[in-house]
mmCIF file of C-alpha atoms in Angstrom:
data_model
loop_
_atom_site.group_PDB
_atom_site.id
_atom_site.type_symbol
_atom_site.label_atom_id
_atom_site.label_comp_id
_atom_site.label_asym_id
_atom_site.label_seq_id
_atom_site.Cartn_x
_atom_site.Cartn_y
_atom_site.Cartn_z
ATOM 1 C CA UNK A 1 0.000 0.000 0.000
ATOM 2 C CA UNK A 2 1.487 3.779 -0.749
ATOM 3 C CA UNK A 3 1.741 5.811 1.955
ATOM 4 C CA UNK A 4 2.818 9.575 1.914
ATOM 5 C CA UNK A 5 5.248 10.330 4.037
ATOM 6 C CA UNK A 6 4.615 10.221 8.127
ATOM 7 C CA UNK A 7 4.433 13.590 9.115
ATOM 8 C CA UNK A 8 6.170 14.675 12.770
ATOM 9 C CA UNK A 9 4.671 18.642 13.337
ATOM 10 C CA UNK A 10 4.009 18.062 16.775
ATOM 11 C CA UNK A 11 7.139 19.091 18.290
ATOM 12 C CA UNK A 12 7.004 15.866 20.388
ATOM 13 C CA UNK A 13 6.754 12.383 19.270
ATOM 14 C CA UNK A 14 4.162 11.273 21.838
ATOM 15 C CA UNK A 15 2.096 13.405 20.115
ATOM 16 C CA UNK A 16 3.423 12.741 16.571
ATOM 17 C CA UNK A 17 2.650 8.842 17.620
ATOM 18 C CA UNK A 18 -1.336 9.924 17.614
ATOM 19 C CA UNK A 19 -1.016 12.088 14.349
ATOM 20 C CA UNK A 20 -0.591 8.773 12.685
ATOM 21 C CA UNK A 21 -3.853 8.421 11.663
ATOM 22 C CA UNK A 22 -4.877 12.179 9.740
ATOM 23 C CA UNK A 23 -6.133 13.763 6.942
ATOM 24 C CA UNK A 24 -2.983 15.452 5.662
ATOM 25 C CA UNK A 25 -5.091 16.449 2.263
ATOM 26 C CA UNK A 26 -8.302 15.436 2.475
ATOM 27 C CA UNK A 27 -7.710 11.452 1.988
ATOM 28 C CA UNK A 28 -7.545 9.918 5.315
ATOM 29 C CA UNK A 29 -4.048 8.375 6.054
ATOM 30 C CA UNK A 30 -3.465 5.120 8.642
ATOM 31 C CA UNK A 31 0.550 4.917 8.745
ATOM 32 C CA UNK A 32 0.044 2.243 10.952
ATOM 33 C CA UNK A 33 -2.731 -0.030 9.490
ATOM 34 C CA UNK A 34 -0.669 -3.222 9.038
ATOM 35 C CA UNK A 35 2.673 -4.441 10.276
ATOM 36 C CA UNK A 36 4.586 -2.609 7.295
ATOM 37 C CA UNK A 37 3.247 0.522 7.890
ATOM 38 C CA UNK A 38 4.506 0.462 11.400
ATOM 39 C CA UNK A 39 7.745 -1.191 10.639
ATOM 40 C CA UNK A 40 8.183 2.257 8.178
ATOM 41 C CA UNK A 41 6.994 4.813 11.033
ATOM 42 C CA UNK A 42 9.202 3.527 13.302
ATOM 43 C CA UNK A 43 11.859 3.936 10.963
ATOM 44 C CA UNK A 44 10.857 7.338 9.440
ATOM 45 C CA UNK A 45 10.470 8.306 13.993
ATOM 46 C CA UNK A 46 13.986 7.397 14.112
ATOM 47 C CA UNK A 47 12.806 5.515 17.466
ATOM 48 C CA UNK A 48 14.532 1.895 16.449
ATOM 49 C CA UNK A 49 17.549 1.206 14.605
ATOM 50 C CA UNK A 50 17.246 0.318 10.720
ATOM 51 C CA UNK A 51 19.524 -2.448 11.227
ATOM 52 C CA UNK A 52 17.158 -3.973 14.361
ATOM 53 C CA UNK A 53 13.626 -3.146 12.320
ATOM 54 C CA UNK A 54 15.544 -5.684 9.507
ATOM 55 C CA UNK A 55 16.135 -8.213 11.981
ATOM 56 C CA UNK A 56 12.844 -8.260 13.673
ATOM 57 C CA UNK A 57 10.609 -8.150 10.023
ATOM 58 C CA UNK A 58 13.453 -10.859 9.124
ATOM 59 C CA UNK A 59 12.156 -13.541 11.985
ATOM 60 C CA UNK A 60 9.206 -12.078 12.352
ATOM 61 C CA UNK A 61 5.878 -15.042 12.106
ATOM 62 C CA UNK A 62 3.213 -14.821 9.484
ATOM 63 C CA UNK A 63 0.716 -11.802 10.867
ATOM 64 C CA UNK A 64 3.381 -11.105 14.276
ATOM 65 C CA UNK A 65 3.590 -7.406 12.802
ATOM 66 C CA UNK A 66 0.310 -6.914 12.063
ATOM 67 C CA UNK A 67 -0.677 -7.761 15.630
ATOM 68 C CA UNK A 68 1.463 -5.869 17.030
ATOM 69 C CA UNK A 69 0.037 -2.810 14.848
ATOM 70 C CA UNK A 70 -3.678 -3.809 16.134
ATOM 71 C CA UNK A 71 -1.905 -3.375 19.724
ATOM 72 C CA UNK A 72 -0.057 0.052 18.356
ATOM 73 C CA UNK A 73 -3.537 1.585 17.260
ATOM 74 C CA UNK A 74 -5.010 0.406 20.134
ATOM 75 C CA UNK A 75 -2.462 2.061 22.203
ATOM 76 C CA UNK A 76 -2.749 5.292 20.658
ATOM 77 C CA UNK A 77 -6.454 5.320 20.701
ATOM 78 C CA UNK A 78 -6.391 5.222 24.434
ATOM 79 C CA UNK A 79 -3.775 7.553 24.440
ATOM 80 C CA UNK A 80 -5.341 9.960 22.597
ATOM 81 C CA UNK A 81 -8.324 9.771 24.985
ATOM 82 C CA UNK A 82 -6.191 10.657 27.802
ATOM 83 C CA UNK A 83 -4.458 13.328 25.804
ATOM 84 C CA UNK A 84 -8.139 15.183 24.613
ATOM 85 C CA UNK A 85 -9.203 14.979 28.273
ATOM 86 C CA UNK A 86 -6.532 16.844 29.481
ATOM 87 C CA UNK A 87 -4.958 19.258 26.799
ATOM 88 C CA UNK A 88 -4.934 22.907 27.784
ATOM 89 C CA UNK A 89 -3.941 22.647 31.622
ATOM 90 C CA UNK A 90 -1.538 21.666 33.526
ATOM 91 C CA UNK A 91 -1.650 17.583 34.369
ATOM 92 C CA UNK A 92 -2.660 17.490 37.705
ATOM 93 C CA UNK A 93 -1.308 14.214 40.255
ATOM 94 C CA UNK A 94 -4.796 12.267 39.844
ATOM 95 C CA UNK A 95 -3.243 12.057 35.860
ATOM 96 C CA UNK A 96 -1.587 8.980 37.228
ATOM 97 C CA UNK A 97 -4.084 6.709 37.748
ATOM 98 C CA UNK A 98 -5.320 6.727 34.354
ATOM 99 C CA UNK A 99 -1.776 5.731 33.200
ATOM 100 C CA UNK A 100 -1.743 2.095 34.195
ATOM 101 C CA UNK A 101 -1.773 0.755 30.891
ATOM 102 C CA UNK A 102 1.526 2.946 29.902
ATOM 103 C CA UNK A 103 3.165 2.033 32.843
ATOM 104 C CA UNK A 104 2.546 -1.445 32.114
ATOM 105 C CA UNK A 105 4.232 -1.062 28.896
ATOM 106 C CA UNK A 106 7.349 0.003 30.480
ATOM 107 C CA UNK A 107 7.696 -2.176 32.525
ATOM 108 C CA UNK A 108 8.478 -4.671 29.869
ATOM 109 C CA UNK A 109 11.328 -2.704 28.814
ATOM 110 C CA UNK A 110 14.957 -4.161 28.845
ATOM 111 C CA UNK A 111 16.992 -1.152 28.360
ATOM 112 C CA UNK A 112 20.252 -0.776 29.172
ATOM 113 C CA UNK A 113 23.178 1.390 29.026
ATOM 114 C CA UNK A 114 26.363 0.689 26.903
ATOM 115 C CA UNK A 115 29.863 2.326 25.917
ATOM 116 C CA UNK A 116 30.360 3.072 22.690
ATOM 117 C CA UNK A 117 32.535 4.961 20.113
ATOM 118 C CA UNK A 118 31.171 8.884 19.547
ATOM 119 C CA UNK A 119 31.225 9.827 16.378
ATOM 120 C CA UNK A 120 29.872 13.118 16.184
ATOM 121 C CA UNK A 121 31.787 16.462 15.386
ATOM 122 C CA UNK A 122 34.895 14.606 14.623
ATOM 123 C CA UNK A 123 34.786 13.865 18.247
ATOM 124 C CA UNK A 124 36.008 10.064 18.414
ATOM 125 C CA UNK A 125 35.631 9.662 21.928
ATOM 126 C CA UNK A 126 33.969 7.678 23.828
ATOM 127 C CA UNK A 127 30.069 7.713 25.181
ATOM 128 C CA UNK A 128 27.606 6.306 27.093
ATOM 129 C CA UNK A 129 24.487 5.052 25.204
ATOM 130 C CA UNK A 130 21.025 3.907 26.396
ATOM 131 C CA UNK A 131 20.085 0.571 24.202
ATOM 132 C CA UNK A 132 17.606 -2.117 24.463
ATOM 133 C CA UNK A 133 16.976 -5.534 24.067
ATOM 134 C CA UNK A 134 14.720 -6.458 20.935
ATOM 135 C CA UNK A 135 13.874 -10.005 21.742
ATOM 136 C CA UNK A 136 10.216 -10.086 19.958
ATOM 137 C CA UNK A 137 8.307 -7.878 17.762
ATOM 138 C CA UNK A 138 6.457 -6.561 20.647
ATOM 139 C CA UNK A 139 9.141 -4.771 21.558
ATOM 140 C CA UNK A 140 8.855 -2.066 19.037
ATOM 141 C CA UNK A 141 5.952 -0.838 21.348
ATOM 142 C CA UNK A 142 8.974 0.053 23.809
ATOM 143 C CA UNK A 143 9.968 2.890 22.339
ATOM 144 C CA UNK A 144 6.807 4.467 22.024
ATOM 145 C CA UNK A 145 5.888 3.812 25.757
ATOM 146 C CA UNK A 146 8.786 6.043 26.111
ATOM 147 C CA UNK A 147 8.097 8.760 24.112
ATOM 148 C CA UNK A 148 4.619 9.291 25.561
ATOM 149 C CA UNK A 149 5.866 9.208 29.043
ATOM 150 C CA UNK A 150 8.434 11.510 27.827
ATOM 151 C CA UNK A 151 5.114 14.176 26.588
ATOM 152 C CA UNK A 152 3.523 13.030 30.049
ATOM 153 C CA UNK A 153 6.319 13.951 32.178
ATOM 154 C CA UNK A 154 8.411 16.236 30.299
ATOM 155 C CA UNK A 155 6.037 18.803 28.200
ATOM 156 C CA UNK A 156 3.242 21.150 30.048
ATOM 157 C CA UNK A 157 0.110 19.510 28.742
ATOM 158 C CA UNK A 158 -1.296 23.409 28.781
ATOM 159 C CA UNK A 159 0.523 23.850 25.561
ATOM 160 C CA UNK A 160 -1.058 20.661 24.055
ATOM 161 C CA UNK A 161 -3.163 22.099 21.290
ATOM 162 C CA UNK A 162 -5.386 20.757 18.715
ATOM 163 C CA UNK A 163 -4.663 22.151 15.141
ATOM 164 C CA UNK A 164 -8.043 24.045 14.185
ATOM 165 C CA UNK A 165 -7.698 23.759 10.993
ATOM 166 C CA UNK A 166 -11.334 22.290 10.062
ATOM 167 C CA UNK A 167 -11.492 18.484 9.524
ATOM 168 C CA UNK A 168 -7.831 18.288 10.813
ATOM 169 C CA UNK A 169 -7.340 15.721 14.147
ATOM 170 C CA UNK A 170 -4.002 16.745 14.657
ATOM 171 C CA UNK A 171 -2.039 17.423 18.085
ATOM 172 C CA UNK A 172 0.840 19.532 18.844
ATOM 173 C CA UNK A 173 2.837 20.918 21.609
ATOM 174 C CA UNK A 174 2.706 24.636 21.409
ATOM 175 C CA UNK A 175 6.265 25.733 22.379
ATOM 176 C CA UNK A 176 5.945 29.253 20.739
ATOM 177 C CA UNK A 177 6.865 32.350 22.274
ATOM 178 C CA UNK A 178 3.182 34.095 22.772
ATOM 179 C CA UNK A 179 1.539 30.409 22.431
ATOM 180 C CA UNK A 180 -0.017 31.892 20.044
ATOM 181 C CA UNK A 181 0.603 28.366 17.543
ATOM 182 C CA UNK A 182 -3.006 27.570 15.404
ATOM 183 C CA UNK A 183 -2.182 25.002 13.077
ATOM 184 C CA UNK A 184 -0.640 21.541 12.364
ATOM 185 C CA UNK A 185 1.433 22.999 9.748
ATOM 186 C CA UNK A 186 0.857 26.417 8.040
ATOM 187 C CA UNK A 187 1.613 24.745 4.515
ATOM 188 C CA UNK A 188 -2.114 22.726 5.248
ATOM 189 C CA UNK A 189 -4.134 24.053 7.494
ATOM 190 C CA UNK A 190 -2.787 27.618 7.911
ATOM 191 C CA UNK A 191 -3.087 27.820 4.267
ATOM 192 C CA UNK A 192 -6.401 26.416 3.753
ATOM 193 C CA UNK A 193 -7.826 28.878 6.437
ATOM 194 C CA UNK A 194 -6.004 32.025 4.991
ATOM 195 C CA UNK A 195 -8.217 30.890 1.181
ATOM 196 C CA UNK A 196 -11.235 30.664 3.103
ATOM 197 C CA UNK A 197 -11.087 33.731 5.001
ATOM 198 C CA UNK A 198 -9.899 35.462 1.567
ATOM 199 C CA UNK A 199 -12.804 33.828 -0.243
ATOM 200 C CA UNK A 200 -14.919 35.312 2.821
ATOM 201 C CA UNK A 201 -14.066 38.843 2.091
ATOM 202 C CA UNK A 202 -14.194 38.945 -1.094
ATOM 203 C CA UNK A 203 -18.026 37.403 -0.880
ATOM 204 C CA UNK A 204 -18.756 40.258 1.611
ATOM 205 C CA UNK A 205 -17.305 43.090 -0.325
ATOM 206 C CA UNK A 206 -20.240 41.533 -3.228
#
C-alpha cells in the first residue's frame, strides 16, 4: 500500500505517535494499518535502529507485525483519549491513575546502558548510550511507551493544542513564544484557512 510520508509537526513524538492516523489532504491516512506501515513509522520516527527493524521483520511469524500494529492503534487510541481529556492545563497528580496501561508497557522494557565509540563532530571519543533488548516484535511498542511518558512527564500539557484547521485531528505541543501556535502545519491548514477567510471577504465586499 502507498503511503505519503509520516508527518512529525508536533514538536514531540508522543504526540506525533497519535497524528498517525490524519487527513494530511483530504484522503484519510493510517501509517500504521498493518505491520509494514509500522515497521516504516518507526523507521521514518527514528525511534529503532534500521539495522534492528531488519532483523525483527526478518524472523518475524506470518501476521506477528500486524498484531502488534492492532496493539499500536489500540495504544494510541487510548492515548489519545487521555491526551483530549486533558490538553490545555496543567496535568494534575490524579493524571496517574489513568496511566496504568503505559506504565505497564514500560515495565516490559529491557533497556540498558552501553559504551560506545562517539562519532559526532569529529569527536572520536567515547560515550555512554542507552540501548535495548529487541527479543520479539512486541518490543517495538517500547519505544513508544517512552516517548509518551516523555510528553507526560516532560512537556506542560497546557501547551497541548489541537490544530483548528477544520477536519484536521491533529495534536501539537505549542512551544511558541506568545503560544499563540493555530495550526498543524501552516503549509495545510494555515493555508487552507487564509483561502477561506480570503474567499470570505471577497463574498462580503459583493
Amino acid at each position: 500500500m502507498h503511503r505519503p510520508p509520516a508527518m512529525f509537526i508536533a514538536d514531540s513524538l508522543g504526540l506525533d505517535f497519535l497524528n498517525s492516523v490524519a487527513t494530511p489532504v483530504d484522503t484519510p491516512v493510517d501509517w500504521l494499518d498493518d505491520g509494514d506501515g509500522l515497521i516504516d513509522w518507526l523507521a521514518q520516527a527514528g525511534l529503532v535502529p534500521t539495522d534492528e527493524l531488519d532483523a525483527l521483520t526478518a524472523r518475524a511469524k506470518p501476521g506477528e507485525l500486524d498484531k502488534v500494529a492492532d496493539e499500536a492503534r489500540a495504544l494510541r487510541e487510548w492515548f489519545r483519549a487521555f491526551v483530549r481529556k486533558r490538553a490545555g492545563r496543567s496535568l494534575a497528580a490524579d493524571a496517574l491513575r489513568e496511566l496504568g496501561p503505559l506504565n505497564g508497557l514500560l515495565a516490559r522494557d529491557e533497556a540498558f546502558s552501553r559504551i560506545e565509540l562517539r562519532h559526532d563532530d569529529g569527536n572520536h571519543g567515547l560515550t555512554l548510550r542507552m540501548t535495548r533488548r529487541w527479543r520479539s516484535a512486541e518490543s517495538l511498542l517500547l519505544p513508544v511507551g517512552e516517548a509518551l511518558a516523555k510528553l507526560v512527564c516532560e512537556e506542560d500539557f497546557a501547551d497541548v493544542k489541537a490544530c483548528e484547521g477544520h477536519n484536521c485531528t491533529m495534536l501539537f505541543t505549542d512551544h511558541t513564544r506568545r503560544r499563540a501556535r493555530r495550526w498543524c502545519a501552516m503549509a495545510i491548514c494555515g493555508n487552507r484557512a487564509k483561502q477561506a477567510a480570503h474567499r470570505s471577504r471577497l463574498k462580503s465586499k459583493q
